[in-house]
Coordinates of C-alpha atoms in Angstrom, one line a residue:
R1 CA 0.0 0.0 0.0
E2 CA 2.7 2.5 1.0
N3 CA 5.5 0.9 -1.1
D4 CA 7.6 0.5 2.1
L5 CA 10.1 -2.3 2.5
V6 CA 9.5 -4.3 5.7
V7 CA 12.1 -6.8 6.9
A8 CA 11.3 -9.0 9.9
T9 CA 12.9 -11.9 11.8
H10 CA 11.1 -14.8 13.3
G11 CA 11.9 -13.3 16.7
R12 CA 11.6 -9.7 17.8
S13 CA 13.0 -7.5 15.2
I14 CA 11.4 -5.4 12.4
W15 CA 13.0 -2.9 10.1
V16 CA 11.0 -0.6 7.9
L17 CA 12.5 1.4 5.0
D18 CA 9.9 4.1 4.3
D19 CA 9.2 4.7 0.6
L20 CA 11.2 2.3 -1.5
S21 CA 10.4 4.1 -4.8
P22 CA 13.7 6.1 -4.9
L23 CA 15.7 2.8 -5.1
E24 CA 13.4 1.5 -7.8
K25 CA 13.9 4.7 -9.8
L26 CA 17.7 5.0 -9.3
D27 CA 18.7 4.1 -12.9
A28 CA 21.9 5.0 -14.8
T29 CA 20.4 8.4 -15.8
A30 CA 19.6 9.4 -12.3
A31 CA 23.0 8.2 -11.0
A32 CA 24.9 10.1 -13.7
A33 CA 23.1 13.4 -13.0
D34 CA 24.7 15.9 -10.6
V35 CA 21.5 16.0 -8.5
T36 CA 18.3 14.1 -8.8
L37 CA 15.3 14.6 -6.5
F38 CA 13.0 11.6 -6.7
P39 CA 9.2 11.9 -6.7
V40 CA 7.9 12.8 -3.3
R41 CA 4.9 10.9 -2.1
A42 CA 1.9 12.8 -0.6
A43 CA 2.4 14.0 3.0
T44 CA -0.3 14.4 5.7
L45 CA -0.6 17.2 8.2
W46 CA -1.1 14.9 11.1
Y47 CA -2.1 16.6 14.3
L48 CA -0.4 14.4 16.9
R49 CA -0.5 14.5 20.7
G50 CA 1.8 12.4 22.8
R51 CA 0.2 9.8 25.1
N52 CA 1.8 7.7 27.8
W53 CA 0.3 4.6 29.2
S54 CA 1.5 1.2 30.4
A55 CA 0.7 -2.1 28.7
G56 CA 2.9 -4.2 30.9
Q57 CA 5.5 -6.5 29.3
K58 CA 3.5 -6.6 26.0
L59 CA 4.1 -3.0 25.1
F60 CA 6.2 -2.8 21.9
V61 CA 7.1 0.6 20.4
A62 CA 9.5 1.7 17.7
P63 CA 10.3 5.1 16.2
N64 CA 7.8 6.5 13.8
P65 CA 8.9 7.7 10.4
G66 CA 10.0 11.3 10.2
Y67 CA 7.1 13.7 10.3
G68 CA 6.1 15.4 7.0
A69 CA 7.3 14.9 3.5
I70 CA 10.1 12.4 2.8
L71 CA 12.7 14.0 0.5
T72 CA 15.2 11.6 -1.2
Y73 CA 17.8 12.8 -3.7
N74 CA 20.9 11.4 -5.3
L75 CA 24.1 13.5 -5.6
K76 CA 26.8 12.4 -8.1
S77 CA 29.5 14.0 -5.9
A78 CA 29.6 15.2 -2.3
V79 CA 29.0 18.9 -1.8
P80 CA 32.3 20.6 -0.9
A81 CA 32.5 21.7 2.7
E82 CA 32.7 25.4 3.4
E83 CA 36.2 26.3 4.4
K84 CA 36.5 27.5 8.0
K85 CA 38.8 30.4 8.9
A86 CA 41.5 29.6 11.4
D87 CA 41.1 31.2 14.8
K88 CA 43.5 34.1 15.4
D89 CA 44.2 32.7 18.9
M90 CA 45.1 29.2 17.5
A91 CA 47.9 27.8 19.6
S92 CA 50.1 26.7 16.7
D93 CA 50.3 26.4 12.9
A94 CA 49.9 22.6 13.3
D95 CA 46.6 23.2 15.1
A96 CA 45.4 25.5 12.3
K97 CA 46.4 22.9 9.6
S98 CA 44.6 20.2 11.6
A99 CA 41.4 22.3 11.8
A100 CA 41.5 23.2 8.1
K101 CA 42.0 19.5 7.2
D102 CA 39.0 18.5 9.4
A103 CA 36.9 21.1 7.7
T104 CA 37.6 19.8 4.3
T105 CA 36.9 16.2 5.2
K106 CA 33.3 16.8 6.0
E107 CA 30.6 17.3 3.4
G108 CA 28.8 20.5 2.8
K109 CA 25.0 20.9 2.6
A110 CA 22.6 20.7 -0.2
K111 CA 20.1 23.6 -0.4
I112 CA 16.4 22.7 -0.3
S113 CA 13.7 25.3 -1.2
I114 CA 10.0 24.9 -1.0
Y115 CA 7.5 27.0 -3.0
D116 CA 3.7 27.2 -2.9
K117 CA 1.4 27.1 -5.9
D118 CA 2.0 30.9 -6.5
N119 CA 5.7 30.3 -6.6
K120 CA 6.2 32.1 -3.3
L121 CA 9.1 30.8 -1.2
V122 CA 7.8 29.0 1.9
R123 CA 10.9 27.4 3.4
E124 CA 14.6 27.0 2.9
M125 CA 16.5 24.2 4.5
D126 CA 19.9 22.5 4.5
G127 CA 20.0 18.9 3.5
P128 CA 22.8 16.3 3.7
G129 CA 25.4 16.6 1.0
A130 CA 27.1 13.2 0.8
A131 CA 27.7 11.5 -2.5
G132 CA 25.0 9.0 -3.4
L133 CA 21.5 8.7 -1.9
N134 CA 20.5 11.3 0.8
R135 CA 17.2 11.5 2.7
T136 CA 15.7 14.2 4.9
H137 CA 12.2 15.4 5.9
W138 CA 10.3 18.7 5.4
D139 CA 8.1 19.1 8.5
L140 CA 5.4 20.8 6.5
R141 CA 6.1 24.1 8.3
S142 CA 6.9 27.5 6.8
K143 CA 9.9 29.6 7.8
A144 CA 10.3 30.3 11.5
P145 CA 9.3 33.9 12.5
S146 CA 12.6 34.4 14.3
E147 CA 16.2 33.2 14.4
P148 CA 17.3 31.2 17.5
T149 CA 18.9 33.2 20.3
P150 CA 22.5 32.1 21.3
E151 CA 21.0 30.3 24.3
Q152 CA 18.5 28.5 22.0
Q153 CA 21.2 27.6 19.5
E154 CA 23.3 26.1 22.3
A155 CA 20.3 24.0 23.4
M156 CA 19.7 23.0 19.8
D157 CA 23.3 21.9 19.3
A158 CA 23.0 19.8 22.4
G159 CA 19.8 18.2 21.2
Y160 CA 17.6 19.6 23.9
Y161 CA 15.6 22.0 21.7
E162 CA 14.2 21.9 18.1
G163 CA 14.5 25.7 17.7
P164 CA 11.8 28.2 16.7
R165 CA 9.2 26.8 14.3
G166 CA 7.0 28.3 11.7
P167 CA 3.3 27.6 11.3
R168 CA 2.0 24.6 9.5
V169 CA 1.4 25.2 5.8
D170 CA -2.1 24.8 4.3
P171 CA -3.0 21.6 2.3
G172 CA -2.2 21.9 -1.4
E173 CA 0.5 21.4 -4.0
Y174 CA 4.1 22.6 -3.4
T175 CA 7.3 22.5 -5.3
V176 CA 10.5 21.2 -3.8
K177 CA 13.9 22.2 -5.3
V178 CA 17.2 20.7 -4.3
A179 CA 20.3 22.5 -5.4
A180 CA 23.9 21.2 -5.4
A181 CA 27.0 21.6 -7.5
G182 CA 25.3 24.5 -9.3
K183 CA 22.5 22.2 -10.5
T184 CA 18.8 22.0 -9.4
S185 CA 16.3 19.2 -9.4
E186 CA 12.6 19.7 -8.5
Q187 CA 9.5 17.7 -7.8
K188 CA 5.9 18.4 -6.8
V189 CA 4.5 17.3 -3.4
V190 CA 0.9 17.2 -2.3
V191 CA 0.2 18.1 1.3
E192 CA -3.0 16.6 2.6
D193 CA -5.0 17.6 5.6
D194 CA -5.4 15.3 8.6
P195 CA -8.4 13.2 7.5
R196 CA -9.8 13.3 11.0
L197 CA -10.4 17.1 10.7
N198 CA -13.2 18.7 8.9
L199 CA -12.2 22.4 8.5
S200 CA -13.9 24.9 6.2
A201 CA -11.7 27.2 4.1
Q202 CA -12.7 30.1 6.3
D203 CA -11.8 28.3 9.5
R204 CA -8.5 27.2 8.0
A205 CA -7.7 30.8 7.0
A206 CA -8.6 32.1 10.4
R207 CA -6.4 29.5 12.1

């Protein structure tokens, strides 16, 4: 139904690869292109609320797939890392060379842009820039209204805070563009409303 790949043992382990279609479409043409964004399956604006309860020893939970639209793209080559400037207070030239070498061994980021049906920019994101297949998620939100403060950034870097978030987008069709190596690949994605909600257009606009 979802074209996911499910692998299970006879015991207690289950692995799920969400949306197998990029692997099915990774042909010689896609692999030879500088950047290829694969078709994006429809995403749902689920309104989730966390619940905690006990089911005794029979409770089995696993991570859900990333929320929002799954974005999978192939890069022919890794995105070059941005060169970091050496600190003026660096203890020695050897330390400076080591820092520069470390900066060049890590990949840079692909640029992801999302536009609405009126071609208005809704969101810009960084995506992984490794050679080969890469996957990330758009959380179906527009740009955050503010940049993180230094304290928030510190908490984000430590994994304690997601950072400021923008509002959820409206249901509809959007265009996703992935840019790397001076090339761009784009696909359409349909965002669907939570099927449990019944909102009129007026109520949605007011929200």
